[in-house]
CSV table of C-alpha atoms in Angstrom, one decimal:
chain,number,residue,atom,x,y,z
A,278,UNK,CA,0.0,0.0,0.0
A,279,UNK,CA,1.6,3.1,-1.0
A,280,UNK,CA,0.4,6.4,1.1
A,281,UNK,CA,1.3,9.7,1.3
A,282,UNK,CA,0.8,12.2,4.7
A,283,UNK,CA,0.3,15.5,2.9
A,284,UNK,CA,0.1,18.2,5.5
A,285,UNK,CA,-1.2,22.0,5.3
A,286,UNK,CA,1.2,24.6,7.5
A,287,UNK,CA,0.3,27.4,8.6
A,288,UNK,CA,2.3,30.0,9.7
A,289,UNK,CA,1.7,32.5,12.7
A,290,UNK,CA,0.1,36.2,12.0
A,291,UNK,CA,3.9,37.6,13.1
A,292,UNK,CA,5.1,36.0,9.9
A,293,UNK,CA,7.6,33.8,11.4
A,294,UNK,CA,8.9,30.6,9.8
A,295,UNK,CA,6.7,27.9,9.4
A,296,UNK,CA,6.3,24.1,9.2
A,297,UNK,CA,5.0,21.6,10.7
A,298,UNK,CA,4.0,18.2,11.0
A,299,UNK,CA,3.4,15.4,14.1
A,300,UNK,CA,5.8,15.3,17.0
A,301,UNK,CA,8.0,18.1,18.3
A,302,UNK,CA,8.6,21.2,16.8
A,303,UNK,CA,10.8,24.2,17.6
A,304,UNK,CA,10.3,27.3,16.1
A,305,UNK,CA,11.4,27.1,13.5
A,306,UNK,CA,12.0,23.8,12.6
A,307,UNK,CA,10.2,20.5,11.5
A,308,UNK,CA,10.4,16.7,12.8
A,309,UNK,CA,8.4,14.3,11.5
A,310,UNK,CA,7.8,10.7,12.6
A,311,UNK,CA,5.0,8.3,11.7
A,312,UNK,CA,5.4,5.3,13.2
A,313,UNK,CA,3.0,1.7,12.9
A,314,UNK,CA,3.1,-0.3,16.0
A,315,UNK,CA,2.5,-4.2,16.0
A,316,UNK,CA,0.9,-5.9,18.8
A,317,UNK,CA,1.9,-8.9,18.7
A,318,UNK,CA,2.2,-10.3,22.0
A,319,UNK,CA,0.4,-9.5,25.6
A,320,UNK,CA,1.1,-9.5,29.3
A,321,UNK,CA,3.0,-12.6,30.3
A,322,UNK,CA,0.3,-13.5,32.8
A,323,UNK,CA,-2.7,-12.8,30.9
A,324,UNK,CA,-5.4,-15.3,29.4
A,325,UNK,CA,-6.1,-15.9,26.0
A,326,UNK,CA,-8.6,-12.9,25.9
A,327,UNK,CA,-7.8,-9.9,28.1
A,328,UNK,CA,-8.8,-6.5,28.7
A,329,UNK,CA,-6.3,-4.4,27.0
A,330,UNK,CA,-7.1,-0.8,27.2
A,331,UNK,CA,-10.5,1.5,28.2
A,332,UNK,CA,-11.7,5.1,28.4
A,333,UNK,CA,-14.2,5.9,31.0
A,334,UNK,CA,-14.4,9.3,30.3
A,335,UNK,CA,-14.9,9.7,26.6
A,336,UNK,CA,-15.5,13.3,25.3
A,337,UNK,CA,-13.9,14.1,21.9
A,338,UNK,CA,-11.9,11.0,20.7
A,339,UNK,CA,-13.9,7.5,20.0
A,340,UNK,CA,-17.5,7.6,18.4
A,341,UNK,CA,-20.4,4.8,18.2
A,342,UNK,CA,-22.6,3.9,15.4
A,343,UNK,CA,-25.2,7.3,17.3
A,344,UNK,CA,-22.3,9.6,16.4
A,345,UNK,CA,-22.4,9.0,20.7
A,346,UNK,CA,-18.9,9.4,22.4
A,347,UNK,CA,-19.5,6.6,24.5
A,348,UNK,CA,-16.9,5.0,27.4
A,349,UNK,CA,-15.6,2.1,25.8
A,350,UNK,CA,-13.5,-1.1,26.7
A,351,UNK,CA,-11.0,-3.1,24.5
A,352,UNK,CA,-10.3,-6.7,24.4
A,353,UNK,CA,-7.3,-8.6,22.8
A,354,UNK,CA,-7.4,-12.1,21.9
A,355,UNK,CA,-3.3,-13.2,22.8
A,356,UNK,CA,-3.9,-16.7,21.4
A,357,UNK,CA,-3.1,-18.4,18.1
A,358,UNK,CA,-6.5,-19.3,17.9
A,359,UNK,CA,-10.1,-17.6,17.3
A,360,UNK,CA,-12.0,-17.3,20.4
A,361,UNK,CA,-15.8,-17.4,20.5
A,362,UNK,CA,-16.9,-14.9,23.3
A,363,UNK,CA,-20.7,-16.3,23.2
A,364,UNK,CA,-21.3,-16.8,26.8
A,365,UNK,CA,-19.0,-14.7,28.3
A,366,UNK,CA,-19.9,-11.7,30.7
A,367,UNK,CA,-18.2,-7.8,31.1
A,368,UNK,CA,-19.0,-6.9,35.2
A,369,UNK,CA,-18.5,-3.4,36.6
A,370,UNK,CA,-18.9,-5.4,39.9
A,371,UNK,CA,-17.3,-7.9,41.7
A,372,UNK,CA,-20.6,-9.0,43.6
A,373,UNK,CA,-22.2,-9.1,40.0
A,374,UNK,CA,-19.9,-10.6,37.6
A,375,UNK,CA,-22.5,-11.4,34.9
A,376,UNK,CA,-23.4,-7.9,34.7
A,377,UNK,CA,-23.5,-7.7,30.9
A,378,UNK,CA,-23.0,-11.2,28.5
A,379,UNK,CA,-21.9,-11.1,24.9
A,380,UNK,CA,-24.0,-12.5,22.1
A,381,UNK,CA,-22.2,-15.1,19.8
A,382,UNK,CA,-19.3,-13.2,18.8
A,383,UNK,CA,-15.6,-14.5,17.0
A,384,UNK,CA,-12.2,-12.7,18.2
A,385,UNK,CA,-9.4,-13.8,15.7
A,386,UNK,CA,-6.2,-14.7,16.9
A,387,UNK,CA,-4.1,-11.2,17.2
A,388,UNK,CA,-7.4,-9.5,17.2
A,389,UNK,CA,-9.0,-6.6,19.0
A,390,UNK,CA,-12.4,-5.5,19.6
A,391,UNK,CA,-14.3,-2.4,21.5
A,392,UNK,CA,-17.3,-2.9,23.3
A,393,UNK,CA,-18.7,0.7,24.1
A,394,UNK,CA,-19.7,0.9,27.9
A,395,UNK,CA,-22.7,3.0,26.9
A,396,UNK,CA,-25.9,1.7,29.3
A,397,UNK,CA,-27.6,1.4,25.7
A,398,UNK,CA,-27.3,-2.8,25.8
A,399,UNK,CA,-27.1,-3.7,22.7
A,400,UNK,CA,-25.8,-8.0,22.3
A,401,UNK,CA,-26.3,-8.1,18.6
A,402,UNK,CA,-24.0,-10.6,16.7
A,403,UNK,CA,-22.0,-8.9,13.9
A,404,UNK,CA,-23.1,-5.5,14.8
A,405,UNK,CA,-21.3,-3.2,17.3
A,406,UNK,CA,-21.5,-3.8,20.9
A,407,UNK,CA,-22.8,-1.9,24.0
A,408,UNK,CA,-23.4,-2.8,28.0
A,409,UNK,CA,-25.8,-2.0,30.2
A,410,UNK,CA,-23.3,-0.2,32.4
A,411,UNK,CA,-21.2,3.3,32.0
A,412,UNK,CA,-17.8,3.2,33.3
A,413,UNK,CA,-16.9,5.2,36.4
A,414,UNK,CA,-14.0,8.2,35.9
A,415,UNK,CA,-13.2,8.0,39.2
A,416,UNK,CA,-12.7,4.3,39.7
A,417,UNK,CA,-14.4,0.8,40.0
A,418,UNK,CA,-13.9,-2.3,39.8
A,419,UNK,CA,-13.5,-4.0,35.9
A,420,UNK,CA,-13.7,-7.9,34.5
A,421,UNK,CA,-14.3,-9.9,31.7
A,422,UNK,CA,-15.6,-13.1,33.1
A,423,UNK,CA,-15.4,-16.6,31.3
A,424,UNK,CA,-19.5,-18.5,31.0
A,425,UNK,CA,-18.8,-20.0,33.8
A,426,UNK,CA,-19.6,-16.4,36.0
A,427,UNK,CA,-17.5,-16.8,38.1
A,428,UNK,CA,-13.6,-17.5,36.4
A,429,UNK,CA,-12.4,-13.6,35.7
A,430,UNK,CA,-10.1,-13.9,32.6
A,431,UNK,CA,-8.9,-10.5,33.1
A,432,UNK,CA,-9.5,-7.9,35.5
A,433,UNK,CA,-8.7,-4.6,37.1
A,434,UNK,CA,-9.1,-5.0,40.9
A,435,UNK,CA,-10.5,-3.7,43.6
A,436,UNK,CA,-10.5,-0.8,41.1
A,437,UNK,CA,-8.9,1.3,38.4
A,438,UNK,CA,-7.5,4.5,39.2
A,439,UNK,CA,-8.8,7.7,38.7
A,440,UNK,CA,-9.6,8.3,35.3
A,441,UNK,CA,-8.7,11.4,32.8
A,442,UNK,CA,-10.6,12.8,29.9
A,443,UNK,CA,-9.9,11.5,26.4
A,444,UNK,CA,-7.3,9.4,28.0
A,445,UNK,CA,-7.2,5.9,27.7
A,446,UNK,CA,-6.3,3.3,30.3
A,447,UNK,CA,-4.5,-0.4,30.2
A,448,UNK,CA,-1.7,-2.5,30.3
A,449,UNK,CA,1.9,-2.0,28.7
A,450,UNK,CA,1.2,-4.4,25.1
A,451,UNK,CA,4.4,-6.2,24.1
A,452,UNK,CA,5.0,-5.3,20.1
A,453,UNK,CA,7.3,-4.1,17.1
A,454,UNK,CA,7.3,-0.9,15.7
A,455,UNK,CA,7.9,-0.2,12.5
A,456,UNK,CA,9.3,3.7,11.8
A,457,UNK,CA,7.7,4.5,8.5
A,458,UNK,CA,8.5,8.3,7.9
A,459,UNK,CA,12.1,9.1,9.4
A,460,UNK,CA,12.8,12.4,10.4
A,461,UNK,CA,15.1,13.3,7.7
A,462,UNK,CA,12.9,11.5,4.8
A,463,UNK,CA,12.3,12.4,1.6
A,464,UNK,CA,10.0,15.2,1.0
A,465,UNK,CA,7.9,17.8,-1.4
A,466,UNK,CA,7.3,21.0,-0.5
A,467,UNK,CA,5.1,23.7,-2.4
A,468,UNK,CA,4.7,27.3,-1.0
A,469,UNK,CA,1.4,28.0,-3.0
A,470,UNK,CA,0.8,31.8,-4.7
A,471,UNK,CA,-3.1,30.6,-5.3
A,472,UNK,CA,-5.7,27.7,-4.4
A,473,UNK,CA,-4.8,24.4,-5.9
A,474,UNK,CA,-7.1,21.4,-6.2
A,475,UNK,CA,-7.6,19.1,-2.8
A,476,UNK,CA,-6.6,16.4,-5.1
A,477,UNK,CA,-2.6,17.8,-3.5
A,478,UNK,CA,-3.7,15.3,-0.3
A,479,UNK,CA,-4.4,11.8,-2.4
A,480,UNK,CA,-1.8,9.3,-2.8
A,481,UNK,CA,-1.6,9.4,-6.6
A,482,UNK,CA,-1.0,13.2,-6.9
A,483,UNK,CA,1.4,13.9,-9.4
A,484,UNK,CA,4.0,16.3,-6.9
A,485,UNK,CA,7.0,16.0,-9.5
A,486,UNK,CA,7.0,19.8,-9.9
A,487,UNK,CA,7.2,20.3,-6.3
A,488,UNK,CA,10.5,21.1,-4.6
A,489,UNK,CA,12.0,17.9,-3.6
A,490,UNK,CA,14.3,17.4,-0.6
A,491,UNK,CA,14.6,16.2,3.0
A,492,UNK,CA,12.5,16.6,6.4
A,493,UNK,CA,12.5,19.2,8.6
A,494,UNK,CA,11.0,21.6,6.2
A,495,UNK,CA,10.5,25.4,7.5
A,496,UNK,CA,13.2,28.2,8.0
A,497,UNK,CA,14.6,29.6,10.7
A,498,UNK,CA,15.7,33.6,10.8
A,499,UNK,CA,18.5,32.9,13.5
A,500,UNK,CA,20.8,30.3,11.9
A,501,UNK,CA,20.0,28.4,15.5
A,502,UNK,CA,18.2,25.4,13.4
A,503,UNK,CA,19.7,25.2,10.6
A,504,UNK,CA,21.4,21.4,10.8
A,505,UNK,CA,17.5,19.9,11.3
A,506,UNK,CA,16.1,22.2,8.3
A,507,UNK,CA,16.4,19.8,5.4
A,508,UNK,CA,13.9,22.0,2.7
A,509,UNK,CA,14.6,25.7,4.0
A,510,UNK,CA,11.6,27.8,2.5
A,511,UNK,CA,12.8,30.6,4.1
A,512,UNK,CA,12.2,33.2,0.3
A,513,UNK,CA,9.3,31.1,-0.6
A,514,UNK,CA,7.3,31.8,3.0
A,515,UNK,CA,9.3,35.1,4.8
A,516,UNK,CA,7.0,37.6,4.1
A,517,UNK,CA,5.1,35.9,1.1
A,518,UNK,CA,2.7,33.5,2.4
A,519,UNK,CA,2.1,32.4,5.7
A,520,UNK,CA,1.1,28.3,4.6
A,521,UNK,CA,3.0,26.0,2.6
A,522,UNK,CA,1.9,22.3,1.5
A,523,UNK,CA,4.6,19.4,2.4
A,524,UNK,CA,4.0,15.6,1.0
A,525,UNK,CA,5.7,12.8,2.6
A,526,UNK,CA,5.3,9.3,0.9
A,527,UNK,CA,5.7,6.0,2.7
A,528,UNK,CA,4.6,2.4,1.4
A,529,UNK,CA,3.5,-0.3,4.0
A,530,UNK,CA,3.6,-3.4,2.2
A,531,UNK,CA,0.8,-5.3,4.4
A,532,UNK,CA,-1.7,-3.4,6.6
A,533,UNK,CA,-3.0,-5.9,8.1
A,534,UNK,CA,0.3,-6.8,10.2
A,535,UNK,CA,-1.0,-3.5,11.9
A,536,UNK,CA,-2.8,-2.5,14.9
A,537,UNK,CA,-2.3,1.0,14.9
A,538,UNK,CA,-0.4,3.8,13.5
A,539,UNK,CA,1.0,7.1,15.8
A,540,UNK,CA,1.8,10.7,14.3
A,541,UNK,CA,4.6,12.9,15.9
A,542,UNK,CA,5.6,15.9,14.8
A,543,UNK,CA,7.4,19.4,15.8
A,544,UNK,CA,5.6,22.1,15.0
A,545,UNK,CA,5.5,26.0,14.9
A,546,UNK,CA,2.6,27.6,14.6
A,547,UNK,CA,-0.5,25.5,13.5
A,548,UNK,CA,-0.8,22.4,10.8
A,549,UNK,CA,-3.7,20.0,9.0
A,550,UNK,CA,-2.5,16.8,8.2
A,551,UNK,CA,-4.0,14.0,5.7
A,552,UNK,CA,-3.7,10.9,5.1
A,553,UNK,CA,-4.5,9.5,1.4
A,554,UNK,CA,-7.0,12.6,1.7
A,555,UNK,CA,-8.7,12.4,5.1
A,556,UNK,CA,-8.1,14.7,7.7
A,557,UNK,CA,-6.7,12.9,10.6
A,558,UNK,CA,-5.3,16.0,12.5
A,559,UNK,CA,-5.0,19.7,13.1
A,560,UNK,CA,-4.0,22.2,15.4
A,561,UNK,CA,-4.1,26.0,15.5
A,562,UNK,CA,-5.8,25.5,12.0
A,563,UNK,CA,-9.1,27.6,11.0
A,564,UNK,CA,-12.0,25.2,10.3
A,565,UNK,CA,-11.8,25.8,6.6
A,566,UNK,CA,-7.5,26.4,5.6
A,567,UNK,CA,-7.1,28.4,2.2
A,568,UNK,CA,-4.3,28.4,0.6
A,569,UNK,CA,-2.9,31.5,2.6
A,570,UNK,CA,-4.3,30.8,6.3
A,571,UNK,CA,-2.4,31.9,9.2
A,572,UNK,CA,-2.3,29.8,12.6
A,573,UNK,CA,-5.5,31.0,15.1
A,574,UNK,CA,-2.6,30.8,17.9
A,575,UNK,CA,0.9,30.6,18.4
A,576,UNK,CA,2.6,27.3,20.0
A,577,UNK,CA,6.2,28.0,20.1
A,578,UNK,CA,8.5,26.3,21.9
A,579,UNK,CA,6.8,23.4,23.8
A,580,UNK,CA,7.7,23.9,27.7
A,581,UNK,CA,9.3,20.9,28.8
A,582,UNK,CA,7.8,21.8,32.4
A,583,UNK,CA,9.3,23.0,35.5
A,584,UNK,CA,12.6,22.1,36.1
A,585,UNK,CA,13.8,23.1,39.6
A,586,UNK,CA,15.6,22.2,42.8
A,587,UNK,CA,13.5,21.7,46.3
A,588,UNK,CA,15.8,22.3,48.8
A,589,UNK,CA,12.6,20.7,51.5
A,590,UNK,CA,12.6,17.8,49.8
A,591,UNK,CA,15.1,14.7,49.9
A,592,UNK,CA,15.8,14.4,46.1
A,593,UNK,CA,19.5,14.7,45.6
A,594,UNK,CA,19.7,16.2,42.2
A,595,UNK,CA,22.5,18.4,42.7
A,596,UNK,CA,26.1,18.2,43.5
A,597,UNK,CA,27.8,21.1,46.1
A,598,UNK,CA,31.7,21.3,45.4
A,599,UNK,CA,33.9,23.5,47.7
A,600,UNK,CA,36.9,25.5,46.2
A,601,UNK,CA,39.8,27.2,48.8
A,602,UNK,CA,38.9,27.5,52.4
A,603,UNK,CA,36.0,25.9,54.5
A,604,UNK,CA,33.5,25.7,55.2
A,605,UNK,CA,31.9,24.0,51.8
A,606,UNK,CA,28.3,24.7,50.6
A,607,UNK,CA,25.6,22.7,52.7
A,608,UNK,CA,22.0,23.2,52.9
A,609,UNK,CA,20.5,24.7,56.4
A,610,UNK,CA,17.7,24.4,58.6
A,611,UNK,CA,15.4,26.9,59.2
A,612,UNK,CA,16.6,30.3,60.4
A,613,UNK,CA,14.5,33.7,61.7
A,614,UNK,CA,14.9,34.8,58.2
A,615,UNK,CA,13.7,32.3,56.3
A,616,UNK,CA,10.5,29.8,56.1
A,617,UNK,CA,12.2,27.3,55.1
A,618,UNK,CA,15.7,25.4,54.3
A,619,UNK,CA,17.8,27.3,52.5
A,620,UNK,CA,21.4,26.7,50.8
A,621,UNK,CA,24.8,28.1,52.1
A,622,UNK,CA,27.4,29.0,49.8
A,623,UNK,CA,29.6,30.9,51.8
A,624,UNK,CA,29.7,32.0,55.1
A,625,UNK,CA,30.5,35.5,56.6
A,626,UNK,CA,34.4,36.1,57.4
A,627,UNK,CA,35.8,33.5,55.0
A,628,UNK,CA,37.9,34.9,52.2
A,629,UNK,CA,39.2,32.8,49.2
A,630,UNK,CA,36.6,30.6,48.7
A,631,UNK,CA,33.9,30.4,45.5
A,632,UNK,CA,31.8,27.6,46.7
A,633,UNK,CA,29.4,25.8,43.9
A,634,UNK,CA,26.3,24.0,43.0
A,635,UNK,CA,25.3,22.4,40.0
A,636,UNK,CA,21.9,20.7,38.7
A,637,UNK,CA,21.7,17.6,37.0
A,638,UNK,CA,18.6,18.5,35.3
A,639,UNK,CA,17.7,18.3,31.7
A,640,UNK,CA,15.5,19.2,28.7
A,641,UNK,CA,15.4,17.2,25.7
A,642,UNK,CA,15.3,19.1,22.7
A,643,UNK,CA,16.0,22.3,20.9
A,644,UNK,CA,15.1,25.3,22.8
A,645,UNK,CA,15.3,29.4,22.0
A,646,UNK,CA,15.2,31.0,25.6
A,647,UNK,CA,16.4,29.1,29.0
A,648,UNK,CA,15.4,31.4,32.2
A,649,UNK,CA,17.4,30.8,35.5
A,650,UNK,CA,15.3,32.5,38.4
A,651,UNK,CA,17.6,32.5,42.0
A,652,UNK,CA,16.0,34.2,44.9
A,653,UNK,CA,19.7,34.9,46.9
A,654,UNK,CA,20.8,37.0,49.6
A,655,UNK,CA,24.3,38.5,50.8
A,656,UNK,CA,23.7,38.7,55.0
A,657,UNK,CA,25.8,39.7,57.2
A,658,UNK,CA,27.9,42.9,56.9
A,659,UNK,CA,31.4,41.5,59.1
A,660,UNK,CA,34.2,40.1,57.1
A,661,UNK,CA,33.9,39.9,53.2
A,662,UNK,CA,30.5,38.8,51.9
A,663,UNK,CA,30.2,37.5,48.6
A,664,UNK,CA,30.6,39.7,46.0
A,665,UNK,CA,29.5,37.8,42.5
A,666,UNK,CA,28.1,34.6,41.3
A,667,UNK,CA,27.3,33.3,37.7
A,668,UNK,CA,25.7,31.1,35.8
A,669,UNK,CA,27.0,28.6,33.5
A,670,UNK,CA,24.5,26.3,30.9
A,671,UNK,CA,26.6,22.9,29.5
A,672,UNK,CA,24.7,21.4,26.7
């Protein structure tokens, strides 16, 4: 199966470079990675049929045969053989574990299937599947239960955690993935002066009069990207068109060894991906892209979150090094001037000595601005006080 991800970037209203596609993306550069993973194997204690994943709080991401964003559960049949699940029972509760029971229905060896916890109880063979029971978000109990009603084939108990919108829930599968779109893979690129036909997104667009090169594809105006930007578009976009179109071909010679396929990308400001013509994601895109849209919002660099020292806590994840005279740097207890521990460099009185601390903390990544905020004070007025400090960054 030859496809192609053709993607739709568009560029902030400041005019800034611009391009994107799934996974990481610092302004003003572009990585790309697509990647198929292959289940192909399941937790070493589980049964032949297991539950695999869930959702109990489903808003925006799975929908049932009403258009309904229902909870849903997952089972995976680990065995070599097709399993008939006629009989068998899903229980939100472990005093009633033949809460809900499954009509005749086949699960191939390797296979998966979603039953949508909906309360609309629907046991139809062939057609999709609902219980008679919602799932809780903040935690219950969970089982698939074998004909018998009582024999739990796979279960979360006394209960699953607290659960998280649009996020889904279940046990580490063992697998292969399969990278199909590297991050420096071959690429086309066309910064468009006027509307084209959508045909652009289908796999058997003709793109030989596109510019051809290599993934990241975007510019950057201070040189500090330059090694990831593989198609720099810098004079086609700076100032000319805030969008360009990018098409990335890959070829996956059986889908069906397949259970799923991820999208990462780096991106800067907004983007609307396809695949072989259907939307599969956007963000920061207007509802309807021209050829010339700008991003609704900026993204930017992605924070990598807080990264920072708690002197309260017992993490050790610094390192204090003494240079000339005692006494070294140690963190204190307490004192009338402070609410809580606090680090000591240098103390009062001692001359010759440039005490240090350094933080083994780190951000993955490319990143335009680092901010180091110290809250420090110089007390005490005998002897020499110190006079300086810096601070040093090694990448």
């Amino acid at each position: 199966m030859i496809t192609d991800l053709s993607l739709f970037n568009t560029q902030g209203p400041a005019l800034r470079a611009k391009y994107d596609l799934p996974g990481w993306f610092f302004p003003w550069r572009f990585f790309f990675l697509l990647a198929m993973v292959l289940v192909s194997g399941a937790p070493a204690w589980g049964a032949n049929v297991l539950i695999s994943e869930f959702m109990a709080i489903n808003n925006t991401t799975l929908k049932d045969e009403d258009g309904s964003y229902s909870d849903w559960i997952e089972l995976y049949n680990s065995s070599t053989d097709t399993v008939n699940l006629g009989g068998w029972y899903l229980a939100n509760s472990v005093s009633n574990l033949t809460k809900w029971q499954f009509p005749a229905t086949n699960l191939g060896p390797n296979r998966f299937l979603v039953v949508f916890a909906s309360n609309k109880d629907r046991r139809v063979p062939g057609a999709p599947l609902h219980t008679n029971f919602k799932l809780s978000g903040s935690g219950e109990y969970l089982a698939l239960v074998l004909p018998d009603g009582l024999t739990r084939a796979s279960e979360f108990a006394p209960a699953f955690p607290q659960q998280y919108a649009d996020i889904s829930y279940g046990y580490v599968m063992t697998g292969a993935v399969s990278t199909l779109v590297a991050p420096t893979a071959s690429a086309r690129t066309l910064v468009p002066s006027a509307a084209i036909s959508a045909t652009w997104q289908l796999a058997g667009f003709n793109d030989s009069g596109w510019t051809s090169g290599t993934l990241g594809a975007g510019y950057d105006t201070s040189g500090n990207y330059a090694p990831a930007i593989g198609l720099d578009l810098r004079a086609a976009m700076l100032n000319v068109n805030a969008s360009a179109y990018v098409r990335v071909p890959f070829t996956v010679a059986d889908p069906a060894l397949y259970n799923s396929l991820s999208l990462s990308l780096r991106y800067d400001d907004g983007f609307v991906a396809w695949l072989n013509g259907t939307n599969v994601l956007s963000r920061n895109a207007p509802a309807i892209p021209a050829w010339n849209s700008a991003a609704t919002a900026a993204h930017g660099t992605p924070p990598p979150g807080s990264l920072f020292e708690n002197f309260e806590g017992t993490a050790t994840n610094y390192t204090l090094s003494q240079f000339g005279a005692a006494p070294a740097p140690a963190v204190q207890a307490a004192d009338s001037d402070s609410t809580g521990k606090f680090l000591r460099l240098l103390y009062d009185g001692v001359n010759s000595s440039a005490n240090s601390i350094s933080f083994r903390q780190t951000a993955s990544g490319l990143f335009q601005t680092i901010i180091a905020d110290f809250d420090f004070r110089v007390a005490g007025a005998s002897g020499s006080p110190a006079d300086g400090f810096s601070f040093l960054l090694i990448p």
